Coordinates of C-alpha atoms and ligand atoms in Angstrom, one line a residue:
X191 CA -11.9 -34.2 -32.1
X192 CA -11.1 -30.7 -33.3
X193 CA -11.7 -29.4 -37.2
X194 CA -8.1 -29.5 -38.1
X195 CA -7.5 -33.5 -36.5
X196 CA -10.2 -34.8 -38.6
X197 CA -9.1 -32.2 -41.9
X198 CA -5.5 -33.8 -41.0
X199 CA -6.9 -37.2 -40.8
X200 CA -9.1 -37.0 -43.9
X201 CA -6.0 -35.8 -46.1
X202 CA -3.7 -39.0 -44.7
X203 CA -6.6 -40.9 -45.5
X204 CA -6.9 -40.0 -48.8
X205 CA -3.4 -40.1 -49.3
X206 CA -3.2 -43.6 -48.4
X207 CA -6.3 -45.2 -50.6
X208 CA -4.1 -42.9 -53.5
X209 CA -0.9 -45.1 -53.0
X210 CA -2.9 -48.1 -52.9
X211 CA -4.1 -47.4 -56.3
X212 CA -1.0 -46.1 -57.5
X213 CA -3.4 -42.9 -58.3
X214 CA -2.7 -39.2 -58.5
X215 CA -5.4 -37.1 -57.0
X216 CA -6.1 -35.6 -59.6
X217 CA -6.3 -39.0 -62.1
X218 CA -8.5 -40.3 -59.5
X219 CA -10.8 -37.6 -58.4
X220 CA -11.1 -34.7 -60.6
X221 CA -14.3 -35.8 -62.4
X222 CA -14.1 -35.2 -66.2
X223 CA -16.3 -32.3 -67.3
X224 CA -19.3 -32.3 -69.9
X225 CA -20.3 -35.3 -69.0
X226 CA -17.0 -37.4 -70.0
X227 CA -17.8 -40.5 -68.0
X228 CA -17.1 -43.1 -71.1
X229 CA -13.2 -42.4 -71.5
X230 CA -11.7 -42.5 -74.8
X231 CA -11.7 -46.2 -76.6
X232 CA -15.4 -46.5 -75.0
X233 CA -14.1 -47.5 -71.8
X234 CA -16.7 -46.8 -68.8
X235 CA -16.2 -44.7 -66.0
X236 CA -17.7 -45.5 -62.6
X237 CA -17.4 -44.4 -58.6
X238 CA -16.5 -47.6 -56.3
X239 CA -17.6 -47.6 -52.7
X240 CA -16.8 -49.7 -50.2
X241 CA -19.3 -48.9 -47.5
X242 CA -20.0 -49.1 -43.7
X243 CA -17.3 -45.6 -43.1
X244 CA -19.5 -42.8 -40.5
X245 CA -18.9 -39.5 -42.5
X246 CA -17.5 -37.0 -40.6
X247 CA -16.4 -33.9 -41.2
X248 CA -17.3 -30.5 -43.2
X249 CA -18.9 -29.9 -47.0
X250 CA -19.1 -26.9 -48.6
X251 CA -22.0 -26.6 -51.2
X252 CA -21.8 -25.2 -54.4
X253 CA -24.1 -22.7 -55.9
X254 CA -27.3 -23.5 -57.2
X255 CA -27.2 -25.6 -60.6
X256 CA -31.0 -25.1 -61.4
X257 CA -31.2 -21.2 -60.3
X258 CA -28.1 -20.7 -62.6
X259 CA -29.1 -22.3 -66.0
X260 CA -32.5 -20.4 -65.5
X261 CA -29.9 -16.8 -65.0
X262 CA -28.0 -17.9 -67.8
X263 CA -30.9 -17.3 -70.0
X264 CA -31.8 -14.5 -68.8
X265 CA -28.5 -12.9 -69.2
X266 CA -29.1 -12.8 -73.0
X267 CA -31.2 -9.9 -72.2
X268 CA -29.0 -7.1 -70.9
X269 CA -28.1 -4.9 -74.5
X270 CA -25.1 -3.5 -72.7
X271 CA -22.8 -4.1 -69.8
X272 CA -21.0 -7.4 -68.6
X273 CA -22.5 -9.5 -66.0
X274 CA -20.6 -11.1 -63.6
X275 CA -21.7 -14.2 -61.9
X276 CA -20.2 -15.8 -58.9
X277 CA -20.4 -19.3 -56.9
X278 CA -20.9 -20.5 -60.3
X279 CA -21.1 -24.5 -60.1
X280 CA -18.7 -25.9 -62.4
X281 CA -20.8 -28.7 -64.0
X282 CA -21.5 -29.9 -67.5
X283 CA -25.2 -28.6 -67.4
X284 CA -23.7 -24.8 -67.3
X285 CA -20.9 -25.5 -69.7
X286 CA -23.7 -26.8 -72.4
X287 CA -25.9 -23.4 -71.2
X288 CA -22.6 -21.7 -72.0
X289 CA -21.9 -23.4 -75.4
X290 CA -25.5 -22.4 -75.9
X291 CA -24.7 -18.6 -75.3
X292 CA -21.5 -18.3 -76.8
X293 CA -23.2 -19.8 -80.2
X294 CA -26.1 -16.9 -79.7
X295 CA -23.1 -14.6 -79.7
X296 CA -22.8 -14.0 -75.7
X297 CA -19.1 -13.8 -74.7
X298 CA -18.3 -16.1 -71.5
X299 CA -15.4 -16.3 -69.8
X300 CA -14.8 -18.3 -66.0
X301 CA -12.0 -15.4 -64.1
X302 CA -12.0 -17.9 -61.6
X303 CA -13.1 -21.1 -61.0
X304 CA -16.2 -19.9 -60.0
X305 CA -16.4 -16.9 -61.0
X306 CA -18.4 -16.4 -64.9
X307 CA -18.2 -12.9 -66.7
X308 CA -21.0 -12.6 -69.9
X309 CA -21.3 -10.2 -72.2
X310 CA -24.4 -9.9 -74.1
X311 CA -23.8 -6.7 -76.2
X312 CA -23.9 -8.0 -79.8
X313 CA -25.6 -11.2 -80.1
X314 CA -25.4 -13.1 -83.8
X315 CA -28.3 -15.3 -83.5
X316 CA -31.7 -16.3 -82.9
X317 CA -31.7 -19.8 -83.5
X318 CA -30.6 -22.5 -81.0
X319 CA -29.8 -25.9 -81.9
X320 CA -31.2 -29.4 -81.5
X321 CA -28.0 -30.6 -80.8
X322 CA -27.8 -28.1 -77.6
X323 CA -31.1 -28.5 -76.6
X324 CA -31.4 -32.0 -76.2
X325 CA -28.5 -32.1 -74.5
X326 CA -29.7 -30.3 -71.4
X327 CA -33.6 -29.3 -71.4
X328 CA -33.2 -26.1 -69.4
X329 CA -31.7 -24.7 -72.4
X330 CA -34.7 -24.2 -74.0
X331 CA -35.6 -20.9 -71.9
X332 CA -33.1 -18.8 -74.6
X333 CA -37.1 -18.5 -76.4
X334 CA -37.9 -15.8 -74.3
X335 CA -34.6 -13.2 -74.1
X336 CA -34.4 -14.5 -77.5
X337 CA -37.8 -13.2 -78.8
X338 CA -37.2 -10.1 -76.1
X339 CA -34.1 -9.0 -78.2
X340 CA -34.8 -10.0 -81.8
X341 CA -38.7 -10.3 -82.1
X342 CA -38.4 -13.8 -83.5
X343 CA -36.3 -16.8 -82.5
X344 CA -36.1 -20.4 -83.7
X345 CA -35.5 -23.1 -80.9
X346 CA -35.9 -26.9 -81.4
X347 CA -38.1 -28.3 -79.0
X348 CA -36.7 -30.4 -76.5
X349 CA -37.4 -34.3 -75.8
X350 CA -38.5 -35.8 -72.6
X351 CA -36.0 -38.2 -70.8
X352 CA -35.7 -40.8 -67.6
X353 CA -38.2 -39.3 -65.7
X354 CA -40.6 -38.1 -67.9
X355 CA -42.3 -36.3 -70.9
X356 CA -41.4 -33.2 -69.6
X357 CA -43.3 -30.7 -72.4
X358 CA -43.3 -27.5 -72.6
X359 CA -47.0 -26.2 -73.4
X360 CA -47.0 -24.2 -70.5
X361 CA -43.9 -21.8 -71.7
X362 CA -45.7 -21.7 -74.8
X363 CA -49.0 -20.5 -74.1
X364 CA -47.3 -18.0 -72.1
X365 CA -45.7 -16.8 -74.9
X366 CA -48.6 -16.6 -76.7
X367 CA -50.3 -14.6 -74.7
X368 CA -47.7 -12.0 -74.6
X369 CA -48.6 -11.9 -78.3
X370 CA -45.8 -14.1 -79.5
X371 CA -47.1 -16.5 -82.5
X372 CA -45.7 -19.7 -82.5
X373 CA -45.6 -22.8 -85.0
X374 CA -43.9 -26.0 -83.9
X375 CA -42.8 -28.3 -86.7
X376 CA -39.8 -30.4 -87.4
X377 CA -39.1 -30.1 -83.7
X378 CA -38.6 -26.7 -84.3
X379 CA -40.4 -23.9 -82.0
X380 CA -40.6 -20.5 -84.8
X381 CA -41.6 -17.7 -82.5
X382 CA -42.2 -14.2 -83.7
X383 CA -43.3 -10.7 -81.7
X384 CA -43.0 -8.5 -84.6
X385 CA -44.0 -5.8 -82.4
X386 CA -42.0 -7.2 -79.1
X387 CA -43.6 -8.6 -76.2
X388 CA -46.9 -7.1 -74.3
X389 CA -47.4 -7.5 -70.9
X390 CA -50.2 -10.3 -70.2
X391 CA -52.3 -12.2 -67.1
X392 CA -51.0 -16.0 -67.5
X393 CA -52.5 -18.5 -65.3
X394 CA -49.9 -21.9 -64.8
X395 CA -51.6 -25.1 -65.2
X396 CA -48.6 -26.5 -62.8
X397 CA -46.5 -24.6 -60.8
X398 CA -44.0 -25.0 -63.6
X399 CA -40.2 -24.2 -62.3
X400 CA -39.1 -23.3 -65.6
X401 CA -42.5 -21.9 -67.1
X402 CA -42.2 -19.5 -64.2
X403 CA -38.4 -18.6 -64.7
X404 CA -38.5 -18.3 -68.2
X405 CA -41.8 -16.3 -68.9
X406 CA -40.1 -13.7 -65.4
X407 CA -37.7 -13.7 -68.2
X408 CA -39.5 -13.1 -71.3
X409 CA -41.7 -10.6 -69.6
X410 CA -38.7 -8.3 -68.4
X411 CA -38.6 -6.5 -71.5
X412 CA -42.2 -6.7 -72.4
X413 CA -44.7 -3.7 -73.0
X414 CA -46.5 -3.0 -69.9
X415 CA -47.2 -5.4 -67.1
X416 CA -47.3 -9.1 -66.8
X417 CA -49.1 -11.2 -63.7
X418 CA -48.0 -14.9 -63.2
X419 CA -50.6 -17.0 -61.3
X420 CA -50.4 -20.7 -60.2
X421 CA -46.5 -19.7 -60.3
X422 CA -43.9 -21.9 -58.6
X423 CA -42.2 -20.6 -55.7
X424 CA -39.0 -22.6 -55.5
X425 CA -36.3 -20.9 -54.2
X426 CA -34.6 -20.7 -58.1
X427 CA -37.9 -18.4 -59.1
X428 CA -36.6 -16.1 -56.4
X429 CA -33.3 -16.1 -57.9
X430 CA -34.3 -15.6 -61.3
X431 CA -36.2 -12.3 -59.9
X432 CA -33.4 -11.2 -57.8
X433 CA -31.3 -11.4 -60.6
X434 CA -33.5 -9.7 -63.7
X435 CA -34.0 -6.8 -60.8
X436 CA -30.0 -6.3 -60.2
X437 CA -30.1 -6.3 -64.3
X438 CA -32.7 -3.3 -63.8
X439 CA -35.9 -5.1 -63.9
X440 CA -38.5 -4.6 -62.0
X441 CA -40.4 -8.0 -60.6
X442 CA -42.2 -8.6 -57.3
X443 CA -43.6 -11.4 -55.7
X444 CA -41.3 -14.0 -56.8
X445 CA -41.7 -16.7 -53.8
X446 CA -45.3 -16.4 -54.2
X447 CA -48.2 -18.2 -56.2
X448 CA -48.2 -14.7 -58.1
X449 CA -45.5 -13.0 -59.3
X450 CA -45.7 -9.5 -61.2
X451 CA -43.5 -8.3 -64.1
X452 CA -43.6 -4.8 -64.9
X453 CA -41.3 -4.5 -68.8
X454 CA -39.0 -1.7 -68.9
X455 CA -36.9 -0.7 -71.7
X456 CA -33.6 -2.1 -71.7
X457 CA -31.5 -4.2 -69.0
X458 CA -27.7 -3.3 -68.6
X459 CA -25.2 -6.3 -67.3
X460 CA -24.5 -6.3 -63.3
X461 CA -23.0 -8.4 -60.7
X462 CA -25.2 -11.5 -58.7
X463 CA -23.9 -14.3 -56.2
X464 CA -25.6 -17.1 -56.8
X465 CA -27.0 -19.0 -53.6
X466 CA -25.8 -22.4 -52.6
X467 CA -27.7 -25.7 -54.2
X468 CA -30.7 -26.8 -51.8
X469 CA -30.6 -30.1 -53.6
X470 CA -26.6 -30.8 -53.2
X471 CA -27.2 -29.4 -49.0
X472 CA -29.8 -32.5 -49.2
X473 CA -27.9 -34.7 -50.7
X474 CA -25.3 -34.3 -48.4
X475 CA -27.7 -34.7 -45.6
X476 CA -28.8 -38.0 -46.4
X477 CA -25.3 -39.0 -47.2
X478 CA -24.4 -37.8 -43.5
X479 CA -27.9 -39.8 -42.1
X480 CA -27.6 -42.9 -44.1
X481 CA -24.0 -43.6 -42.7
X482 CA -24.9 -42.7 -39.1
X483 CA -22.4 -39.8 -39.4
X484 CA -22.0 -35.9 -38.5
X485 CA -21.4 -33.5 -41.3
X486 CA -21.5 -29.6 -40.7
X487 CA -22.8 -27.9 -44.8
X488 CA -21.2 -24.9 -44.9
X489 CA -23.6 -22.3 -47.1
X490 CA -27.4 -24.4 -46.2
X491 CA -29.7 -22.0 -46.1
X492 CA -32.1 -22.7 -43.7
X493 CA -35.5 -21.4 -45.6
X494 CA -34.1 -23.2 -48.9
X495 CA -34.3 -26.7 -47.4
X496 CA -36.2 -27.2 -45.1
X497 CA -38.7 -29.3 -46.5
X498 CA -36.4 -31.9 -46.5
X499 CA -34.7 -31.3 -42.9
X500 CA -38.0 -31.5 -41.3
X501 CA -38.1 -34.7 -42.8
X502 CA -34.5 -36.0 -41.5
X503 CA -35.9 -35.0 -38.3
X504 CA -39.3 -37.4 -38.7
X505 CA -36.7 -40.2 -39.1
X506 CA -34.6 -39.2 -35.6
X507 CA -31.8 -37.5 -37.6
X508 CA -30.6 -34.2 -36.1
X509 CA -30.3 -31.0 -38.0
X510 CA -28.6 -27.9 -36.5
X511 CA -28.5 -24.7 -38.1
X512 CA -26.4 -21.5 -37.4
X513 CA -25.3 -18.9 -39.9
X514 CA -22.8 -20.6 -41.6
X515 CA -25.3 -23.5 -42.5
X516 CA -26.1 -26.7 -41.1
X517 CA -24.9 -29.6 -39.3
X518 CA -26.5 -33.0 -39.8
X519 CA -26.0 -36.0 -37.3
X520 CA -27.2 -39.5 -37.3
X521 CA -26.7 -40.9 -33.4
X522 CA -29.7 -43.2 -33.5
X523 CA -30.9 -45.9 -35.7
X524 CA -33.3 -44.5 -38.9
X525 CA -37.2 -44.1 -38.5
X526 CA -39.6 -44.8 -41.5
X527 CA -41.5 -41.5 -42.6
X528 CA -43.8 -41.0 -45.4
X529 CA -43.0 -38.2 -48.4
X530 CA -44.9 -36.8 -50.9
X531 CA -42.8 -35.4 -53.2
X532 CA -44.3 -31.7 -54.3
X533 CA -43.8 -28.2 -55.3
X534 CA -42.4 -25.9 -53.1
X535 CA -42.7 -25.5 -50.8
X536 CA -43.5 -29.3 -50.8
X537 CA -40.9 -31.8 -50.4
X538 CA -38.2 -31.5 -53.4
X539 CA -39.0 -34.3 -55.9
X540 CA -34.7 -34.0 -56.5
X541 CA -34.4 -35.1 -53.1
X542 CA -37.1 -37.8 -53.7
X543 CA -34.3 -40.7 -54.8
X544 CA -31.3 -39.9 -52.1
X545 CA -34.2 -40.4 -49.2
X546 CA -35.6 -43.3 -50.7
X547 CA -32.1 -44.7 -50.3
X548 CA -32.1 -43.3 -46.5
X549 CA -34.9 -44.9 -45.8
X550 CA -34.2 -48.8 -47.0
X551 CA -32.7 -48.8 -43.7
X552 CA -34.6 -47.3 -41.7
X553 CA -37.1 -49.3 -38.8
X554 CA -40.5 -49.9 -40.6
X555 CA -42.1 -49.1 -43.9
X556 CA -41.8 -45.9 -45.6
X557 CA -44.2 -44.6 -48.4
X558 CA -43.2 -42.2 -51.3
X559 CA -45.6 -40.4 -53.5
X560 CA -44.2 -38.8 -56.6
X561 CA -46.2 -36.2 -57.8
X562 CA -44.2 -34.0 -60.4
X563 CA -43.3 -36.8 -62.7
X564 CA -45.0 -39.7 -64.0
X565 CA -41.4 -42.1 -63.9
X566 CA -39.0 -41.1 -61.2
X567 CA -38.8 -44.7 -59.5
X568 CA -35.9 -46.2 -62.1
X569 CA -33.7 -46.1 -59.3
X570 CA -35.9 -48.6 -57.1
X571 CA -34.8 -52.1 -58.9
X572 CA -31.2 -51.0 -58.9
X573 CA -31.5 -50.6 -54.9
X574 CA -33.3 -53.7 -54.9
X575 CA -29.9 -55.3 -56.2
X576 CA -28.0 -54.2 -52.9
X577 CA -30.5 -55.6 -50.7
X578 CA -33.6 -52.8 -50.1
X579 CA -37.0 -54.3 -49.8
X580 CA -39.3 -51.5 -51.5
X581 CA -42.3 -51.8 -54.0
X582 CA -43.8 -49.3 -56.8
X583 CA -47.3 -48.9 -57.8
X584 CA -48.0 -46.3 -60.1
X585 CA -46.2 -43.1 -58.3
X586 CA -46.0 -44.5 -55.0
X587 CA -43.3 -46.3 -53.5
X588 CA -42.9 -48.5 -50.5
X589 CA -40.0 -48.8 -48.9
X590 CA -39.9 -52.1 -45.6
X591 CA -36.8 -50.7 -43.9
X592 CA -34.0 -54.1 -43.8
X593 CA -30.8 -54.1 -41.5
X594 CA -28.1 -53.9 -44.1
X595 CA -27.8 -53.2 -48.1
X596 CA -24.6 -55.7 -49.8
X597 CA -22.3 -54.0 -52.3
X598 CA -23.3 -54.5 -55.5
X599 CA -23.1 -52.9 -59.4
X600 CA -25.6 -50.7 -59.9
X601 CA -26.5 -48.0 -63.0
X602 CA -28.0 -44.9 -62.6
X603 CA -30.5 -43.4 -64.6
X604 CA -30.6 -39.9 -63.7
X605 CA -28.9 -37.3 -62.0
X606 CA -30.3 -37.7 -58.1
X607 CA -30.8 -41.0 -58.8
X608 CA -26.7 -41.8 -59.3
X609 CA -26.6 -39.7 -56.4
X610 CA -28.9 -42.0 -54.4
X611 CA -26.9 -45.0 -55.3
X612 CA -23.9 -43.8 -54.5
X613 CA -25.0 -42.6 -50.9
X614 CA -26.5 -46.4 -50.9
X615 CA -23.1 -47.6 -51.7
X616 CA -21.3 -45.9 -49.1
X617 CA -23.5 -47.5 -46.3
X618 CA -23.8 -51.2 -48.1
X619 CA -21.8 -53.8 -47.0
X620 CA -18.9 -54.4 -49.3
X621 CA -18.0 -53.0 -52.6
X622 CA -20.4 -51.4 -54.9
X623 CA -19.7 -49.9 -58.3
X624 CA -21.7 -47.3 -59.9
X625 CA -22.2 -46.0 -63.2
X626 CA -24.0 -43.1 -65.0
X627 CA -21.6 -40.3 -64.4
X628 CA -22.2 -38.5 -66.8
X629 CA -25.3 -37.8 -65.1
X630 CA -24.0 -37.2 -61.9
X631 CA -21.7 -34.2 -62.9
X632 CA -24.4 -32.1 -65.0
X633 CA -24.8 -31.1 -61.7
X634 CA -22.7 -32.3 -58.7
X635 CA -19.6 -30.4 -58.6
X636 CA -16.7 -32.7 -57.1
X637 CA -19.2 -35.1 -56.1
X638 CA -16.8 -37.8 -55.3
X639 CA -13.8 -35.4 -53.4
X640 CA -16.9 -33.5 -51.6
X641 CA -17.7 -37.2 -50.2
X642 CA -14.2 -38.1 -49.8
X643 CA -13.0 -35.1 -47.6
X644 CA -15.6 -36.8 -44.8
X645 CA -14.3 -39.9 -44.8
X646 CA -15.8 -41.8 -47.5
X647 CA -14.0 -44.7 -49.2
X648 CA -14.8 -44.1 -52.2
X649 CA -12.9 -43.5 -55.8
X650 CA -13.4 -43.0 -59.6
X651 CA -11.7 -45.2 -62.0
X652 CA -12.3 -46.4 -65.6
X653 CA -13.9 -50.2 -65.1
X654 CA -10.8 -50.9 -67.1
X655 CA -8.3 -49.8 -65.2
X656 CA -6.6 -51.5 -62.1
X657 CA -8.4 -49.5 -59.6
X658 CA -11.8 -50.1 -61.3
X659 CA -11.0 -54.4 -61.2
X660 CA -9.4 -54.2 -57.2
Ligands
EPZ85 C1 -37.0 -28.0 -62.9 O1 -37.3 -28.7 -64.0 C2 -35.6 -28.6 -62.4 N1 -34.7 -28.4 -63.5 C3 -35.8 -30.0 -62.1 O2 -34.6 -30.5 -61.6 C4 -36.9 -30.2 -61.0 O3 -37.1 -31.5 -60.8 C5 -38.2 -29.5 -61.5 O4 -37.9 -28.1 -61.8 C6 -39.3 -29.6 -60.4 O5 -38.8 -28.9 -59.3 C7 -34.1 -27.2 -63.7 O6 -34.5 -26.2 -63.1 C8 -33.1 -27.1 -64.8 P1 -41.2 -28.2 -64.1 P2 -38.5 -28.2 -65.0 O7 -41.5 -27.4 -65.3 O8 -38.6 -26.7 -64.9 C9 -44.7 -30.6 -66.3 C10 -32.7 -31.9 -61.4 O9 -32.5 -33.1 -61.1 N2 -44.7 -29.6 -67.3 O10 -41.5 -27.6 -62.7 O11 -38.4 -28.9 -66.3 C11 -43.4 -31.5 -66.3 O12 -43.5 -32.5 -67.3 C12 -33.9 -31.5 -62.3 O13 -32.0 -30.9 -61.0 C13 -45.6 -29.6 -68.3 O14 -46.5 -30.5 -68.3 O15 -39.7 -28.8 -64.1 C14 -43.3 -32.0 -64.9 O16 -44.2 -33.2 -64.8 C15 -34.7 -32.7 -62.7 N3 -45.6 -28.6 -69.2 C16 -43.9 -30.9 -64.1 O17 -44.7 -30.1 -65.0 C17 -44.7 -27.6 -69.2 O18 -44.7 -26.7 -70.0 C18 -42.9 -30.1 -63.3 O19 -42.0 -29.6 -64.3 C19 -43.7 -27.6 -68.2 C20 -43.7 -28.6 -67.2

């Protein structure tokens, strides 16, 4: 069937479920922003599958959520110039990093809808505040360009949450040894370089993602030159360097277990395209696997995730690449694989919850070994509820493939693992209705119309309302 039938068919489709429900498109699909998935009077919003629908059809990714919050930071260092962003995600996660800036004194403004202009020129602060921070961890990277432009900077420390401790020792001592000297008290980090930042040899613990990103950060407007060993080499560490060098920086080796910073003087605002989301292209994937469809994911960059397609090929899925991205089929029944879920390039622990959802129906047992965080396995009783057969113990799963999954309500806990439930729902048997959206969009942009244009029956509604009780 050519492009346009099945665009033509998807848009009737839709079309139709809207009448049923008496919905516009937009009241139905348009996710609220920032998180808004309790609707005013404390009603709860939720996506509603009803499953066993192939998903065929195209997806276009959005850019990378995690290699834009860590650029967002950074462009507090720039003293002059604007800096113009596109294939900006539009998510809650960068509208808190944004709130974040503009209350440092960093104009922002979205031209288009993805398109994000900053200015940087005359910030007002050095202090970022709890109630920012612990809304969206990443946030805490402002230390760095903070310290970089003042000399001092107060930042409250932020918690853990659903999958883990998740300190931040390792962007400390860092800091430290670029001669920052910290005290942490009242959740509060007070950092001060009263003679700026010096260029230092810091060795990584753990291939931190955001250790590495922030202290690329910190050290581009250091004295002298800084070496980062043990340093993650995720793809968003490569855009965090591509990025501080369009600003005028000068750092190689980002990619690599050791990544040099050489400090220059000042950093002037310029223009960066931010890749597409290796998480979302998987996502997608296993969404087009676990129904047995055919989805082409326009903007997958090949290098980016292919950790996880080399997996979708160990369970019989096939995965096509060309130079517009990739195209993901599911013909046969699903094998069982084993992941270990790793730094890059190891398997993606973001990926981790959508493929444990893959694989509950996949032929034979499947083992999962979690290796970044110490609780990323929430997720597992709720897929019990529709029907999987998998076990924990510790930070391994295992997952006795079953032949179907039943609709059910389920609760996410996290942002991939919402995902994961949803892509559960849309192959179970039946209706399923899931909640914890407000996870979902900090960083899936039109999560539910992405799924929708392929064929998914699928829709967002209050519980309250008459499309949330059908
Ligand atoms: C980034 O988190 C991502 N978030 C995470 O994605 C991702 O899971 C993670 O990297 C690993 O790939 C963003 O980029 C905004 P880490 P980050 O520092 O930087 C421990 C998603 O769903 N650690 O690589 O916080 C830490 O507790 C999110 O998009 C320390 O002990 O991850 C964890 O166990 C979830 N001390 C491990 O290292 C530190 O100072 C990896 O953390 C820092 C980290």
């Amino acid at each position: 069937m050519l492009d346009i039938e099945i665009l033509n068919l998807t848009i009737v489709r839709v079309f139709c479920i809207l009448a049923m429900q008496g919905l516009s498109f937009n009241q139905a699909y348009l996710p609220r922003m920032y998180g808004g998935s309790r609707r005013s009077g404390g009603t709860l919003e939720k996506i509603y599958t009803m499953g066993g629908r192939r998903l065929v059809g195209e997806i276009a990714l959005s850019g990378s959520k995690n290699a834009t919050l860590a650029i967002l930071a950074g462009a507090l260092l720039p003293a002059a110039g604007e800096t113009v962003l596109t294939n900006v995600p539009r998510i809650s996660d960068v509208q808190i990093m944004c709130d974040m800036l503009n209350r440092l004194g960093v104009k922002t403004n979205f031209i288009e809808q993805n398109t994000l202009v900053l200015d940087s020129t005359n910030l007002v602060s050095h202090e970022a505040p709890y109630e920012l921070i612990k809304k969206m961890r990443a946030s805490f990277s402002v230390l760095g360009p903070l310290l970089a432009r003042f000399g001092r900077a107060r930042v409250a420390l932020p918690g853990g949450c659903d999958i883990g401790a998740r300190p931040v020792d390792f962007h400390l001592k860092g800091l430290e040894q670029m001669g920052v000297t910290i005290t942490v008290e009242h959740g509060f980090v007070e950092a001060i370089a009263p003679n700026g930042l010096v260029g230092a040899k810091i060795y990584l613990d753990f291939p931190s993602v955001g250790a590495t990103t922030h202290l690329i950060t910190a050290a581009a407007l250091a004295k002298g030159t800084s070496t980062i060993t043990n340093a993650a080499e995720e793809p968003d560490g490569i855009s965090c360097a591509a990025f501080i060098n369009r600003l005028g920086g000068r750092v190689e080796g980002a990619g690599t277990k050791t990544i040099q910073i050489e400090g220059v003087s000042q950093l002037t605002g310029a223009d960066f395209w931010m890749d597409s989301d290796r998480i979302e292209a998987g996502t997608y994937a296993v969404a087009a696997a676990i129904t047995g469809g055919d989805v082409y994911i326009r903007g997958a960059i090949e290098e980016h995730v292919e950790p996880a397609t080399l997996k979708l090929q160990d369970s019989g899925v096939d995965v096509v690449f060309d130079r517009g991205g990739m195209r993901v089929s599911a013909p046969r029944p699903l094998k069982a694989t084993n992941i270990k879920a790793s730094p890059h390039p190891g398997f993606p622990t973001d990926l981790q919850p959508p493929f444990a959802a893959m694989l509950t129906l996949a032929d034979g047992a499947s083992v999962i070994t979690e290796t970044v965080y110490e609780r990323r396995f929430k997720y597992i009783d709720e897929l019990a509820r529709m029907g999987a057969d998998l076990k924990t113990e510790g930070n391994i799963a295992v997952i006795t493939g079953v032949e179907r999954l039943t609709g059910a309500p389920v609760a996410g806990s996290d942002l991939r693992a919402t995902a994961a439930l949803i892509l559960a729902g849309l192959a179970a048997q039946g209706k399923s209705e899931i909640s914890g959206l407000q996870y979902l969009d900090r960083g899936y942009e039109k999560f539910a119309e992405k799924l929708l244009g392929v064929g998914a029956e699928l829709w967002r509604a209050d519980e309250s309302s008459e499309a949330g009780r059908k």
